């Protein structure tokens, strides 16, 4: 290669090196690279944010100077340097130079050149806030479970009863009838149906008429906890199981003698599904990092927001676990399948919101009710409840009947909302515009458009809308936007 060619190659390498460093500084995970001696040679902005340190004070420093709470065994970077071991998605809790406790999920890899280890790279995702919340929830649940053990005559922790479930449509009555029968035995129950159909309410109602009604009712959404924490949450942890782990009961132990409700079971990691199956078959649980088995006696109620057939076909639930749990199957009908129940449900929400809003709304007009009956309600009862709550927010003082112009704009076909809004108004208000309603409709349409554009991928949709993922999930539930897209469905969980 000519001298000019060498210069061009060096320039190209430098250019790509600069671009690579820029990429590492803008990605949403922490990156920490050390040389063979454990001294920091690269430390990106996100890692500095996670650790609460300045990049300038970190570069050149040894890992044990930066993280004095770590040891040769607990430092994944040191293990990678000394033994060449990779660590994949390991939970690590440590104290930084500012004495701040940090918890992250780390993947650590040794770096090689000519077969020799020349350094290591660690990729970290901050879960400190999640871990703190997790600790608080686990501690609170443990306290509640202990209260039940000390006072066997205390009431259960489930608040809903079958008397709270409203509806007389055949499909709904059939589901409730089966649920009441399932409460008489200790057999597992599988409840499935779209989001917002009341699966947890049915689970609580089963518990409250069962032999376990004075024992704990523990509910856990399997999609709400990172898989790295879920095993400890389910089965408990032993001190030293992983860095920062404490002796803690899992929810199986907390629910012992009572009922454990596992919602969105289809979101549970397949590896954990296998461990869950073993617990159900053996009736014993072993804490993470522990060596002792403990007998547990728990009634299991599981729920999924898709049909069992779809979950099995997509391979997101193990067939052996499904058949172990699928002793009694209850299908919750969507609201569109039980529209004859809408008037009664609306009346229930009116009474509920009269109490919380300190109002005296008497009912709903025939036209407004007809509008509710025409809408397909993809968000089911939850969406209907949001719609009625919105009417209470936009009604003027003194109004005591819900009319069409009080309803959310998205219930109307394009162009019909403005007409209904004007025609339904008393003459002094006929030029009024319900700005909150109009803004909500605009927001809903924008979310739908972006959600469709990114094939139901929540993270990409939230990024495109410049809102947090949790905020988008709330709005999806609020507006009843179903997650029915195939592409990105796993991400949406």
XYZ file of C-alpha atoms in Angstrom:
493
model
C 0.000 0.000 0.000
C 1.334 3.484 -0.859
C 2.140 6.164 1.687
C -0.985 8.084 0.630
C -2.998 4.903 1.020
C -1.658 4.442 4.550
C -2.617 8.004 5.455
C -6.112 7.533 4.013
C -6.523 4.309 5.980
C -5.418 5.990 9.238
C -7.776 8.890 8.559
C -10.630 6.481 7.906
C -9.876 4.521 11.078
C -9.756 7.721 13.134
C -13.019 8.876 11.603
C -14.783 5.611 12.414
C -13.255 5.619 15.896
C -14.674 9.088 16.512
C -18.088 8.043 15.214
C -18.009 4.876 17.340
C -17.220 6.863 20.460
C -20.061 9.266 19.650
C -22.477 6.320 19.331
C -21.369 4.874 22.666
C -22.009 8.235 24.307
C -25.571 8.650 23.016
C -26.963 5.123 23.496
C -29.345 4.542 26.391
C -27.138 2.080 28.326
C -24.012 2.561 30.374
C -20.693 1.430 28.848
C -17.547 0.998 30.960
C -14.319 -0.298 29.397
C -11.190 -1.131 31.415
C -7.719 -2.282 30.399
C -6.072 -5.507 31.606
C -5.103 -3.823 34.886
C -8.680 -2.781 35.609
C -8.075 0.907 34.867
C -10.864 2.812 33.106
C -10.158 3.676 29.458
C -13.724 4.503 28.378
C -16.763 5.597 30.364
C -19.797 6.951 28.527
C -22.289 9.639 29.547
C -25.024 7.174 30.528
C -22.647 5.248 32.807
C -21.691 8.540 34.445
C -25.398 9.273 34.935
C -26.040 5.825 36.456
C -23.102 6.102 38.864
C -23.667 9.774 39.623
C -20.031 10.543 38.797
C -18.160 12.832 36.406
C -16.428 11.193 33.446
C -13.258 13.194 34.111
C -12.851 11.795 37.620
C -13.365 8.213 36.392
C -11.030 7.925 33.411
C -7.778 6.260 34.437
C -9.175 5.117 37.800
C -9.180 1.463 38.856
C -12.528 -0.313 39.280
C -11.918 -0.925 42.996
C -11.142 2.750 43.555
C -14.410 3.667 41.861
C -16.481 0.970 43.549
C -14.915 0.231 46.962
C -17.880 -1.934 47.996
C -17.074 -4.535 45.332
C -14.775 -7.520 45.842
C -12.793 -9.775 43.517
C -15.789 -12.113 43.380
C -18.585 -9.547 43.115
C -16.972 -7.322 40.458
C -18.019 -8.717 37.084
C -15.305 -6.651 35.369
C -12.622 -8.176 37.592
C -13.991 -11.689 36.986
C -13.868 -11.063 33.229
C -10.244 -9.907 33.443
C -9.033 -12.704 35.731
C -11.000 -15.688 34.442
C -12.226 -14.616 31.018
C -15.806 -15.270 32.125
C -18.764 -13.579 30.460
C -21.594 -12.404 32.700
C -24.975 -12.007 31.002
C -27.686 -9.798 32.514
C -26.567 -10.131 36.117
C -28.019 -7.963 38.883
C -25.300 -5.995 40.667
C -25.755 -3.695 43.654
C -22.854 -1.492 44.717
C -21.972 1.776 46.421
C -20.183 4.440 44.372
C -17.653 7.060 45.494
C -20.487 9.351 46.607
C -21.836 6.552 48.843
C -24.899 6.192 46.654
C -26.376 2.706 46.382
C -26.768 1.675 42.730
C -28.478 -1.402 41.292
C -27.996 -2.296 37.651
C -28.385 -5.202 35.269
C -24.941 -5.847 33.788
C -23.536 -7.813 30.901
C -19.742 -8.067 31.020
C -17.369 -9.447 28.378
C -13.572 -9.915 28.257
C -11.767 -8.261 25.351
C -9.130 -10.299 23.493
C -6.212 -9.577 21.181
C -4.144 -12.457 19.759
C -5.780 -14.791 22.262
C -4.851 -12.712 25.315
C -7.190 -10.690 27.526
C -6.430 -6.999 27.053
C -9.432 -5.578 28.903
C -13.149 -5.922 29.572
C -16.339 -4.075 28.726
C -19.432 -3.781 30.880
C -22.864 -2.761 29.569
C -25.231 -1.642 32.307
C -28.904 -0.757 32.588
C -29.909 1.241 35.654
C -32.742 -0.346 37.689
C -32.106 1.475 40.977
C -35.585 3.036 41.079
C -37.212 -0.217 40.034
C -35.255 -2.106 42.702
C -36.200 0.404 45.405
C -39.856 0.082 44.447
C -39.488 -3.693 44.325
C -37.973 -3.710 47.826
C -40.799 -1.551 49.172
C -43.479 -3.745 47.610
C -41.867 -6.958 48.856
C -41.463 -5.548 52.371
C -45.069 -4.321 52.448
C -46.376 -7.650 51.223
C -44.263 -9.457 53.813
C -45.734 -7.270 56.575
C -49.277 -7.991 55.353
C -48.584 -11.715 55.165
C -47.162 -11.660 58.691
C -50.267 -9.844 59.932
C -52.451 -12.597 58.505
C -50.345 -15.301 60.089
C -50.580 -13.640 63.510
C -54.306 -12.919 63.267
C -56.064 -15.832 61.643
C -59.432 -14.107 62.008
C -58.464 -11.055 59.977
C -60.216 -10.380 56.704
C -58.549 -11.271 53.429
C -56.763 -8.699 51.298
C -59.098 -8.979 48.292
C -61.674 -6.175 48.148
C -64.073 -7.267 45.400
C -66.949 -9.725 45.755
C -69.261 -11.352 43.244
C -71.928 -8.841 44.299
C -69.710 -6.084 42.852
C -69.704 -7.675 39.376
C -72.423 -6.158 37.229
C -74.169 -7.760 34.284
C -76.923 -10.126 33.183
C -75.874 -11.001 29.635
C -75.651 -14.773 29.015
C -71.881 -14.807 28.350
C -71.129 -12.830 31.501
C -73.490 -14.862 33.692
C -71.909 -18.073 32.412
C -68.420 -16.820 33.332
C -69.530 -15.780 36.838
C -71.376 -19.056 37.395
C -68.241 -21.028 36.548
C -66.125 -18.758 38.761
C -68.410 -19.402 41.752
C -68.078 -23.150 41.246
C -64.290 -22.853 40.930
C -64.198 -21.149 44.338
C -65.391 -24.338 46.037
C -62.213 -26.292 45.289
C -58.457 -25.830 45.521
C -57.974 -26.483 41.786
C -56.050 -23.939 39.678
C -58.101 -21.473 37.631
C -57.252 -19.880 34.278
C -59.068 -16.656 33.379
C -58.611 -15.148 29.946
C -60.068 -12.224 28.089
C -59.113 -8.810 26.661
C -57.631 -6.103 28.863
C -60.257 -4.252 30.878
C -62.804 -7.083 31.172
C -62.417 -7.517 34.940
C -60.199 -10.583 35.289
C -58.685 -9.511 38.613
C -62.110 -8.595 39.989
C -63.245 -12.155 39.268
C -60.063 -13.543 40.858
C -60.662 -11.509 44.025
C -64.291 -12.599 44.089
C -63.262 -16.264 43.848
C -60.882 -15.769 46.764
C -63.524 -14.048 48.895
C -65.941 -16.994 48.823
C -63.262 -19.699 48.976
C -61.971 -21.558 52.000
C -58.915 -19.263 51.837
C -60.931 -16.030 52.173
C -59.378 -15.071 55.541
C -55.875 -15.686 54.203
C -53.716 -13.420 51.977
C -54.649 -12.629 48.383
C -51.469 -11.718 46.505
C -51.718 -10.333 42.950
C -48.726 -9.994 40.648
C -48.645 -8.715 37.071
C -45.995 -10.805 35.328
C -45.387 -8.063 32.746
C -44.659 -5.366 35.336
C -41.320 -6.645 36.685
C -38.045 -7.124 34.759
C -37.344 -10.822 34.255
C -34.073 -10.462 36.168
C -36.041 -9.556 39.318
C -39.045 -11.781 38.721
C -37.465 -15.011 39.974
C -36.612 -13.440 43.317
C -40.067 -11.891 43.531
C -41.763 -15.251 42.890
C -39.627 -17.548 44.990
C -37.779 -15.253 47.420
C -34.057 -14.641 47.851
C -31.292 -15.739 50.192
C -28.626 -13.299 51.339
C -25.713 -13.522 48.937
C -27.739 -15.041 46.073
C -26.595 -12.025 44.082
C -24.862 -8.805 45.063
C -27.180 -6.891 47.365
C -29.634 -9.774 47.806
C -31.377 -10.037 51.193
C -33.213 -12.830 52.975
C -36.730 -12.234 51.673
C -39.900 -14.204 51.180
C -41.220 -14.520 47.640
C -44.889 -14.121 46.815
C -45.467 -17.877 47.031
C -44.430 -17.793 50.685
C -46.371 -14.585 51.280
C -49.527 -16.119 49.808
C -49.089 -19.406 51.675
C -52.492 -20.613 52.816
C -54.238 -18.126 50.533
C -54.508 -17.258 46.862
C -51.847 -16.181 44.358
C -53.107 -14.347 41.279
C -50.630 -14.262 38.385
C -51.849 -11.751 35.810
C -50.522 -11.651 32.228
C -48.949 -15.072 32.689
C -48.132 -15.102 28.968
C -45.547 -12.350 29.638
C -43.546 -14.511 32.032
C -40.105 -15.571 30.785
C -40.146 -19.167 29.481
C -37.271 -20.152 31.770
C -39.230 -18.935 34.788
C -42.302 -20.757 33.513
C -40.352 -24.025 33.823
C -39.396 -23.189 37.437
C -42.985 -22.177 38.184
C -44.188 -25.528 36.860
C -41.811 -27.368 39.193
C -43.130 -25.442 42.197
C -46.720 -26.231 41.240
C -45.993 -29.922 40.747
C -43.912 -30.393 43.907
C -45.802 -27.988 46.166
C -42.437 -26.737 47.375
C -40.479 -23.552 46.820
C -36.747 -22.861 47.123
C -35.484 -19.302 47.444
C -32.958 -18.039 44.916
C -29.526 -18.937 46.266
C -31.024 -21.161 48.957
C -30.716 -24.908 49.567
C -33.868 -25.654 51.568
C -37.273 -26.526 50.147
C -40.339 -25.111 51.850
C -43.817 -26.584 51.573
C -46.421 -24.154 50.242
C -50.192 -24.435 49.990
C -51.493 -21.833 47.564
C -54.535 -21.657 45.294
C -53.319 -20.434 41.910
C -55.414 -18.187 39.685
C -53.711 -17.211 36.432
C -54.881 -14.759 33.794
C -53.990 -13.945 30.195
C -55.146 -11.134 27.919
C -55.103 -13.419 24.876
C -56.721 -16.778 24.236
C -54.891 -19.945 25.322
C -54.866 -21.120 21.707
C -53.043 -17.971 20.585
C -50.558 -18.130 23.465
C -49.698 -21.742 22.684
C -49.471 -21.110 18.952
C -47.109 -18.185 19.448
C -44.967 -20.195 21.854
C -45.171 -17.613 24.647
C -46.496 -20.064 27.205
C -45.213 -23.568 27.870
C -47.791 -26.210 27.050
C -46.959 -28.250 30.179
C -47.458 -25.196 32.420
C -50.661 -24.261 30.635
C -52.194 -27.704 31.042
C -51.123 -27.753 34.701
C -52.971 -24.488 35.330
C -55.848 -24.962 32.932
C -58.051 -27.064 35.225
C -60.912 -24.573 35.302
C -61.057 -22.149 32.359
C -63.098 -18.948 32.540
C -63.491 -16.769 29.466
C -64.337 -13.155 30.223
C -66.419 -11.672 27.395
C -65.503 -8.321 25.897
C -67.892 -5.420 26.429
C -68.861 -5.581 22.753
C -70.139 -9.121 23.454
C -72.317 -7.973 26.355
C -73.685 -4.596 25.254
C -77.005 -5.280 26.989
C -75.079 -4.775 30.258
C -73.911 -1.253 29.327
C -76.915 0.654 30.816
C -76.480 -1.094 34.167
C -72.706 -0.567 34.155
C -73.130 3.122 33.245
C -75.541 3.565 36.149
C -72.960 1.976 38.452
C -70.289 4.437 37.289
C -72.686 7.382 37.699
C -73.317 6.408 41.324
C -69.587 5.886 41.878
C -68.547 9.254 40.447
C -71.396 11.089 42.189
C -69.709 10.115 45.456
C -66.189 11.091 44.405
C -67.230 14.318 42.595
C -69.869 15.298 45.207
C -72.470 15.678 42.453
C -76.082 14.579 41.943
C -76.180 13.386 38.342
C -79.529 11.596 37.864
C -78.726 9.619 34.741
C -77.964 9.712 31.026
C -80.056 10.847 28.071
C -81.419 8.352 25.556
C -79.288 9.816 22.745
C -76.116 9.610 24.851
C -76.899 6.034 25.829
C -77.513 5.140 22.190
C -74.101 6.573 21.356
C -72.505 4.372 24.024
C -74.311 1.316 22.669
C -73.043 1.976 19.126
C -69.358 2.194 20.099
C -67.309 -1.066 19.981
C -65.394 -0.399 23.265
C -61.994 -1.925 22.459
C -60.850 -0.977 25.970
C -63.878 -2.708 27.503
C -65.266 -1.742 30.920
C -62.123 0.184 31.826
C -62.573 2.416 28.786
C -66.260 2.882 29.529
C -65.386 3.945 33.058
C -62.908 6.534 31.739
C -65.561 7.847 29.346
C -68.128 8.354 32.116
C -65.507 9.939 34.383
C -64.696 12.394 31.581
C -68.362 13.472 31.390
C -68.259 14.414 35.078
C -65.244 16.621 34.358
C -66.889 18.559 31.525
C -70.425 18.947 32.913
C -71.362 22.423 34.059
C -72.452 23.138 37.622
C -76.134 22.379 37.976
C -76.322 19.906 35.081
C -77.745 16.618 36.273
C -78.034 14.570 33.070
C -75.264 13.234 30.865
C -75.961 14.238 27.265
C -74.234 13.586 23.949
C -72.136 16.738 24.100
C -70.588 15.536 27.370
C -69.251 12.328 25.820
C -65.685 11.916 24.506
C -65.215 13.058 20.917
C -63.827 9.699 19.814
C -67.246 8.084 20.282
C -68.512 10.029 17.294
C -67.783 9.355 13.604
C -65.726 12.120 11.964
C -67.649 15.381 11.785
C -70.568 14.238 13.944
C -69.162 15.347 17.272
C -69.333 19.068 16.514
C -72.949 18.725 15.359
C -73.926 16.763 18.461
C -72.110 19.247 20.646
C -73.961 22.253 19.180
C -77.400 20.663 18.862
C -77.371 19.281 22.382
C -76.428 22.594 24.031
C -78.951 24.995 25.563
C -79.025 28.173 23.514
C -76.773 30.287 25.809
C -74.008 27.675 25.362
C -74.458 26.707 21.751
C -71.124 28.195 20.729
C -69.217 26.464 23.518
C -66.262 24.240 22.682
C -65.198 21.584 25.176
C -61.472 22.164 24.804
C -60.397 19.282 27.098
C -62.511 16.858 25.087
C -61.180 18.132 21.757
C -57.586 17.926 23.018
C -58.126 14.375 24.258
C -59.489 13.349 20.881
C -56.493 14.891 19.126
C -54.145 13.118 21.533
C -55.911 9.790 21.005
C -55.750 10.063 17.208
C -52.057 10.971 17.337
C -51.259 7.990 19.588
C -53.217 5.626 17.326
C -51.373 6.883 14.239
C -47.941 6.465 15.831
C -48.868 3.115 17.387
C -49.862 1.814 13.963
C -46.774 3.309 12.339
C -44.471 1.415 14.721
C -46.521 -1.814 14.604
C -47.519 -1.707 18.250
C -43.974 -1.221 19.599
C -44.473 0.782 22.815
C -40.858 1.928 23.224
C -40.578 3.315 19.664
C -44.040 4.907 19.865
C -43.183 6.601 23.180
C -39.888 7.864 21.728
C -41.644 9.242 18.642
C -44.205 11.040 20.847
C -41.454 12.256 23.222
C -43.192 10.813 26.288
C -42.133 8.165 28.794
C -43.005 4.530 28.157
C -45.056 4.386 31.369
C -47.005 7.462 30.288
C -47.814 5.887 26.944
C -48.974 2.666 28.620
C -51.338 4.712 30.798
C -52.779 6.502 27.785
C -53.187 3.237 25.847
C -55.330 1.948 28.698
C -57.130 5.263 29.109
C -58.193 5.457 25.474
C -58.772 1.746 25.046
C -56.210 1.310 22.291
C -55.679 -2.440 22.029
C -52.260 -3.983 21.557
C -53.285 -6.336 18.796
C -50.369 -5.968 16.430
C -48.235 -8.999 15.654
C -44.991 -7.144 14.993
C -43.593 -5.820 18.249
C -46.149 -7.705 20.365
C -43.438 -9.153 22.569
C -42.003 -5.678 23.118
C -45.469 -4.437 24.038
C -45.680 -6.789 26.898
